[in-house]
Amino acid sequence: MKTHPLDKALDLVHSDIQAGCFTGATSPDYWNMVGPFGGTTAAVMLQSVLRHPDLLGEPVAVTVNYAAAVSEGAFEVLAIPVRTNRSTQHWTIQMSQAGADGKTHVTTTGTAVTALRRETWGTSDFPMPEGPLPSAVERATIGPARAAWIAQYEMRPIIGSIPTVWDGGGDSSETRMWLRDAEPRPLDFAALMALSDTFYPRVWLRRATPVPIGTVSITTYFHTDAAMLAEVGTGYLLGRATGQQFRNGYFDQAAQLWGESGALLATSNQIVYFKE
């Protein structure tokens, strides 16, 4: 049976010596301009927690900080449960690689919270926006040829597609689109983590100017459990992303992801550097 590209990218080998220590390698299928797609790196960081033998519960929140560019090739990830309570568990995560000098360098750091969820009252103050069905929206074929990761996703923008004219005339930072893995794959937490980072930089849309950018930190909150993810299966998610503030070389963008049923599955915030 063929292995899905994302599962190849998430393939980690656990150490026989140290619990929570994994080795892996970057995937050409999810390559970006100068390194791996940040969503895949975040998913790998989460995967190390999900694969840890002492895992308690399911993800509630994951923060990933991109300290340096990840180079092509092998890397090591260390996931440590620094505190385990009755129903929650707190983690630190670190990715490192051997540099050109032969020394090991940290490229990515992160934290995570997992928990045993229980049935309680619940509601949402952020309903899914109304819009056309996925079948009524044309699939996007945009993106630089060097960004291989874009081909791994099926994106159907409703509003806020990437500008076709870079004239500095942008006036909104909102995108809404249907999205899912291009090669069908049942949704899980690692895939949802990656999907939360699939929105192109809001500064490009707001300014209609393709300035250089780099995500500094992303936090994704999970409002779902494994049973809800199983109900989504290989279906579409409706994603919405907006910028909130652009100033002094940084901007933040907020994103939400709903299942086709209308259930809010994840929300995400990231801070992004841009260069003038």
Short mmCIF file of C-alpha atoms in Angstrom, two decimals:
data_model
loop_
_atom_site.label_atom_id
_atom_site.label_comp_id
_atom_site.label_asym_id
_atom_site.label_seq_id
_atom_site.Cartn_x
_atom_site.Cartn_y
_atom_site.Cartn_z
CA MET A 1 0.00 0.00 0.00
CA LYS A 2 1.37 3.43 -0.97
CA THR A 3 2.49 5.63 1.92
CA HIS A 4 0.96 9.10 2.00
CA PRO A 5 3.49 11.94 1.52
CA LEU A 6 2.59 13.42 4.90
CA ASP A 7 3.17 10.11 6.65
CA LYS A 8 6.61 9.97 5.03
CA ALA A 9 7.35 13.47 6.32
CA LEU A 10 6.14 12.49 9.80
CA ASP A 11 8.14 9.27 9.93
CA LEU A 12 10.15 9.30 13.17
CA VAL A 13 12.38 6.61 14.61
CA HIS A 14 12.35 6.38 18.41
CA SER A 15 15.62 5.97 20.27
CA ASP A 16 16.32 2.71 22.09
CA ILE A 17 18.29 4.65 24.68
CA GLN A 18 16.33 7.81 25.53
CA ALA A 19 12.55 8.08 25.80
CA GLY A 20 11.17 10.89 23.64
CA CYS A 21 14.24 11.16 21.42
CA PHE A 22 13.44 10.69 17.73
CA THR A 23 15.29 10.95 14.45
CA GLY A 24 13.75 11.92 11.12
CA ALA A 25 14.53 13.65 7.85
CA THR A 26 13.10 16.52 5.83
CA SER A 27 10.77 15.67 2.95
CA PRO A 28 11.19 17.06 -0.58
CA ASP A 29 7.41 16.76 -0.98
CA TYR A 30 6.93 19.56 1.58
CA TRP A 31 9.84 21.80 0.63
CA ASN A 32 9.34 25.55 0.67
CA MET A 33 11.52 28.30 -0.79
CA VAL A 34 14.53 27.89 1.52
CA GLY A 35 13.53 25.05 3.83
CA PRO A 36 10.66 22.78 4.83
CA PHE A 37 7.09 24.08 4.93
CA GLY A 38 6.66 25.42 8.46
CA GLY A 39 3.40 23.55 8.93
CA THR A 40 5.18 20.25 8.35
CA THR A 41 7.91 21.17 10.83
CA ALA A 42 5.21 21.98 13.40
CA ALA A 43 3.47 18.70 12.64
CA VAL A 44 6.73 16.79 13.18
CA MET A 45 7.18 18.51 16.53
CA LEU A 46 3.67 17.48 17.55
CA GLN A 47 4.19 13.97 16.20
CA SER A 48 7.09 13.48 18.61
CA VAL A 49 4.67 14.12 21.48
CA LEU A 50 2.00 11.85 20.01
CA ARG A 51 4.57 9.06 19.60
CA HIS A 52 6.01 9.41 23.12
CA PRO A 53 5.47 6.26 25.22
CA ASP A 54 4.34 8.33 28.23
CA LEU A 55 1.71 10.42 26.39
CA LEU A 56 -1.38 11.37 28.39
CA GLY A 57 -4.49 12.43 26.49
CA GLU A 58 -4.74 14.41 23.27
CA PRO A 59 -3.39 17.79 22.11
CA VAL A 60 -4.97 20.95 23.47
CA ALA A 61 -2.35 23.53 22.48
CA VAL A 62 0.94 23.49 20.57
CA THR A 63 3.41 26.35 20.15
CA VAL A 64 6.34 26.11 17.73
CA ASN A 65 9.13 28.70 17.53
CA TYR A 66 11.28 28.77 14.40
CA ALA A 67 14.69 29.70 15.77
CA ALA A 68 16.63 28.96 12.57
CA ALA A 69 16.08 27.52 9.12
CA VAL A 70 15.87 23.73 8.96
CA SER A 71 18.34 22.36 6.43
CA GLU A 72 17.74 19.50 4.05
CA GLY A 73 18.49 16.14 5.62
CA ALA A 74 18.41 14.43 9.00
CA PHE A 75 17.25 16.00 12.25
CA GLU A 76 16.63 14.99 15.86
CA VAL A 77 13.57 15.82 17.94
CA LEU A 78 13.41 15.58 21.73
CA ALA A 79 10.00 15.65 23.45
CA ILE A 80 9.98 15.85 27.25
CA PRO A 81 6.88 15.64 29.49
CA VAL A 82 8.00 18.19 32.08
CA ARG A 83 4.86 17.91 34.21
CA THR A 84 2.09 15.31 34.33
CA ASN A 85 -1.03 15.98 36.37
CA ARG A 86 -4.19 13.90 36.74
CA SER A 87 -5.69 15.07 33.44
CA THR A 88 -3.10 17.35 31.82
CA GLN A 89 0.45 16.99 30.62
CA HIS A 90 2.94 19.75 29.77
CA TRP A 91 5.72 19.29 27.23
CA THR A 92 8.86 20.91 25.89
CA ILE A 93 10.02 20.00 22.38
CA GLN A 94 13.29 20.69 20.60
CA MET A 95 14.50 20.00 17.06
CA SER A 96 18.21 20.06 16.27
CA GLN A 97 20.54 19.35 13.35
CA ALA A 98 24.23 18.99 12.73
CA GLY A 99 25.62 22.16 11.20
CA ALA A 100 28.36 22.68 8.66
CA ASP A 101 30.79 23.00 11.57
CA GLY A 102 29.89 19.49 12.72
CA LYS A 103 28.26 20.77 15.90
CA THR A 104 24.61 20.21 16.83
CA HIS A 105 22.45 23.34 16.57
CA VAL A 106 18.88 23.91 17.77
CA THR A 107 16.61 24.95 14.90
CA THR A 108 13.16 24.78 16.45
CA THR A 109 11.69 24.88 19.94
CA GLY A 110 8.18 24.31 21.18
CA THR A 111 5.76 23.55 23.97
CA ALA A 112 2.59 21.51 24.06
CA VAL A 113 -0.27 20.74 26.40
CA THR A 114 -2.15 17.45 26.16
CA ALA A 115 -5.14 16.45 28.24
CA LEU A 116 -7.76 13.83 28.95
CA ARG A 117 -10.97 15.45 27.74
CA ARG A 118 -14.35 14.89 29.36
CA GLU A 119 -17.91 15.67 28.36
CA THR A 120 -19.06 19.14 29.47
CA TRP A 121 -21.31 21.94 28.31
CA GLY A 122 -20.06 23.55 25.13
CA THR A 123 -20.90 26.15 22.51
CA SER A 124 -19.13 28.31 19.91
CA ASP A 125 -19.09 32.08 19.60
CA PHE A 126 -17.33 31.75 16.24
CA PRO A 127 -19.75 30.09 13.78
CA MET A 128 -18.55 28.89 10.41
CA PRO A 129 -19.00 31.61 7.77
CA GLU A 130 -21.64 30.95 5.15
CA GLY A 131 -20.44 30.30 1.64
CA PRO A 132 -20.51 28.02 -1.39
CA LEU A 133 -19.87 24.29 -1.19
CA PRO A 134 -16.38 23.04 -2.10
CA SER A 135 -17.66 21.62 -5.38
CA ALA A 136 -18.78 25.11 -6.42
CA VAL A 137 -15.35 26.69 -5.89
CA GLU A 138 -12.54 26.37 -8.40
CA ARG A 139 -9.35 24.76 -7.19
CA ALA A 140 -6.39 27.14 -7.02
CA THR A 141 -3.32 26.45 -9.13
CA ILE A 142 -1.18 29.23 -7.69
CA GLY A 143 2.19 29.28 -6.02
CA PRO A 144 5.88 29.44 -6.89
CA ALA A 145 7.23 26.36 -8.60
CA ARG A 146 9.95 26.03 -5.98
CA ALA A 147 7.39 25.65 -3.16
CA ALA A 148 6.67 21.95 -3.58
CA TRP A 149 4.48 21.79 -0.46
CA ILE A 150 1.67 23.74 -2.13
CA ALA A 151 0.99 20.80 -4.47
CA GLN A 152 0.33 18.61 -1.43
CA TYR A 153 -2.87 20.53 -0.64
CA GLU A 154 -6.12 21.08 -2.45
CA MET A 155 -7.08 24.70 -1.92
CA ARG A 156 -10.32 26.25 -3.15
CA PRO A 157 -10.31 30.00 -2.28
CA ILE A 158 -13.66 31.70 -1.85
CA ILE A 159 -12.22 35.15 -1.15
CA GLY A 160 -8.70 36.43 -0.67
CA SER A 161 -6.82 34.41 -3.25
CA ILE A 162 -3.16 35.32 -3.68
CA PRO A 163 -2.87 38.57 -5.69
CA THR A 164 -2.36 38.26 -9.42
CA VAL A 165 -1.20 41.88 -9.69
CA TRP A 166 1.45 43.11 -7.25
CA ASP A 167 0.64 46.82 -7.37
CA GLY A 168 0.55 47.74 -3.68
CA GLY A 169 -3.21 48.23 -3.85
CA GLY A 170 -4.40 45.68 -1.31
CA ASP A 171 -7.11 46.71 1.17
CA SER A 172 -8.03 43.52 3.06
CA SER A 173 -6.14 40.65 4.67
CA GLU A 174 -8.98 38.09 4.84
CA THR A 175 -8.90 34.74 3.06
CA ARG A 176 -11.58 32.06 3.16
CA MET A 177 -10.98 28.78 1.43
CA TRP A 178 -11.84 25.10 1.42
CA LEU A 179 -8.79 22.92 1.85
CA ARG A 180 -7.62 19.37 2.46
CA ASP A 181 -4.74 17.07 1.57
CA ALA A 182 -4.44 16.75 -2.21
CA GLU A 183 -3.96 13.01 -1.84
CA PRO A 184 -6.85 11.93 0.39
CA ARG A 185 -5.80 11.15 3.96
CA PRO A 186 -7.97 10.82 7.10
CA LEU A 187 -7.57 13.88 9.27
CA ASP A 188 -5.56 13.54 12.48
CA PHE A 189 -3.94 15.96 14.91
CA ALA A 190 -0.60 16.21 13.08
CA ALA A 191 -2.35 16.91 9.76
CA LEU A 192 -4.56 19.53 11.42
CA MET A 193 -1.46 21.20 12.85
CA ALA A 194 0.04 21.44 9.37
CA LEU A 195 -3.21 22.68 7.82
CA SER A 196 -3.34 25.55 10.31
CA ASP A 197 -0.24 26.99 8.61
CA THR A 198 -1.35 26.68 4.97
CA PHE A 199 -2.43 30.33 4.59
CA TYR A 200 0.02 32.46 2.66
CA PRO A 201 1.37 35.59 4.46
CA ARG A 202 -1.35 38.13 5.20
CA VAL A 203 0.99 41.02 4.43
CA TRP A 204 1.10 39.91 0.79
CA LEU A 205 -2.68 40.21 0.52
CA ARG A 206 -3.04 43.37 2.60
CA ARG A 207 -0.35 45.21 0.60
CA ALA A 208 -0.38 43.34 -2.70
CA THR A 209 3.39 43.41 -2.37
CA PRO A 210 5.45 40.18 -2.11
CA VAL A 211 7.91 41.22 0.61
CA PRO A 212 10.23 38.57 2.14
CA ILE A 213 8.69 36.95 5.24
CA GLY A 214 9.37 34.28 7.83
CA THR A 215 7.15 32.85 10.56
CA VAL A 216 8.68 33.37 13.99
CA SER A 217 6.16 31.51 16.14
CA ILE A 218 2.84 29.72 15.68
CA THR A 219 0.36 28.50 18.28
CA THR A 220 -2.51 26.20 17.38
CA TYR A 221 -5.37 25.38 19.74
CA PHE A 222 -7.30 22.15 19.21
CA HIS A 223 -11.05 22.17 19.86
CA THR A 224 -11.59 18.58 18.82
CA ASP A 225 -10.85 15.02 19.78
CA ALA A 226 -9.94 11.91 17.81
CA ALA A 227 -13.60 10.91 17.39
CA MET A 228 -14.49 14.26 15.79
CA LEU A 229 -11.47 14.03 13.50
CA ALA A 230 -12.58 10.58 12.41
CA GLU A 231 -15.96 12.04 11.44
CA VAL A 232 -14.21 14.58 9.19
CA GLY A 233 -12.24 11.78 7.53
CA THR A 234 -10.92 12.92 4.15
CA GLY A 235 -13.43 15.76 3.86
CA TYR A 236 -12.78 19.44 3.37
CA LEU A 237 -12.07 22.04 6.04
CA LEU A 238 -13.18 25.64 5.71
CA GLY A 239 -10.29 27.89 6.64
CA ARG A 240 -10.37 31.60 7.40
CA ALA A 241 -7.31 33.77 8.02
CA THR A 242 -6.89 37.48 8.75
CA GLY A 243 -4.06 39.77 9.73
CA GLN A 244 -4.54 41.88 12.83
CA GLN A 245 -1.61 44.29 13.10
CA PHE A 246 1.27 45.14 10.77
CA ARG A 247 4.03 47.24 12.31
CA ASN A 248 7.81 47.57 12.65
CA GLY A 249 8.70 44.51 10.64
CA TYR A 250 6.22 42.07 12.19
CA PHE A 251 2.59 41.12 11.75
CA ASP A 252 0.31 38.56 13.30
CA GLN A 253 -2.35 36.49 11.60
CA ALA A 254 -5.24 34.55 13.09
CA ALA A 255 -6.82 31.49 11.49
CA GLN A 256 -9.80 29.22 12.11
CA LEU A 257 -10.57 25.78 10.67
CA TRP A 258 -14.06 24.27 10.57
CA GLY A 259 -15.23 20.86 9.39
CA GLU A 260 -17.95 20.65 6.75
CA SER A 261 -20.44 19.98 9.56
CA GLY A 262 -19.74 23.45 10.96
CA ALA A 263 -17.72 22.29 13.98
CA LEU A 264 -14.77 24.54 14.84
CA LEU A 265 -11.81 22.17 14.97
CA ALA A 266 -8.82 24.46 15.53
CA THR A 267 -7.81 28.08 15.90
CA SER A 268 -4.32 29.39 15.30
CA ASN A 269 -2.24 32.53 15.77
CA GLN A 270 1.21 33.29 14.46
CA ILE A 271 3.68 36.15 14.46
CA VAL A 272 5.57 36.72 11.21
CA TYR A 273 8.65 38.78 10.35
CA PHE A 274 8.65 40.80 7.14
CA LYS A 275 11.56 42.60 5.52
CA GLU A 276 11.50 45.98 3.84
#
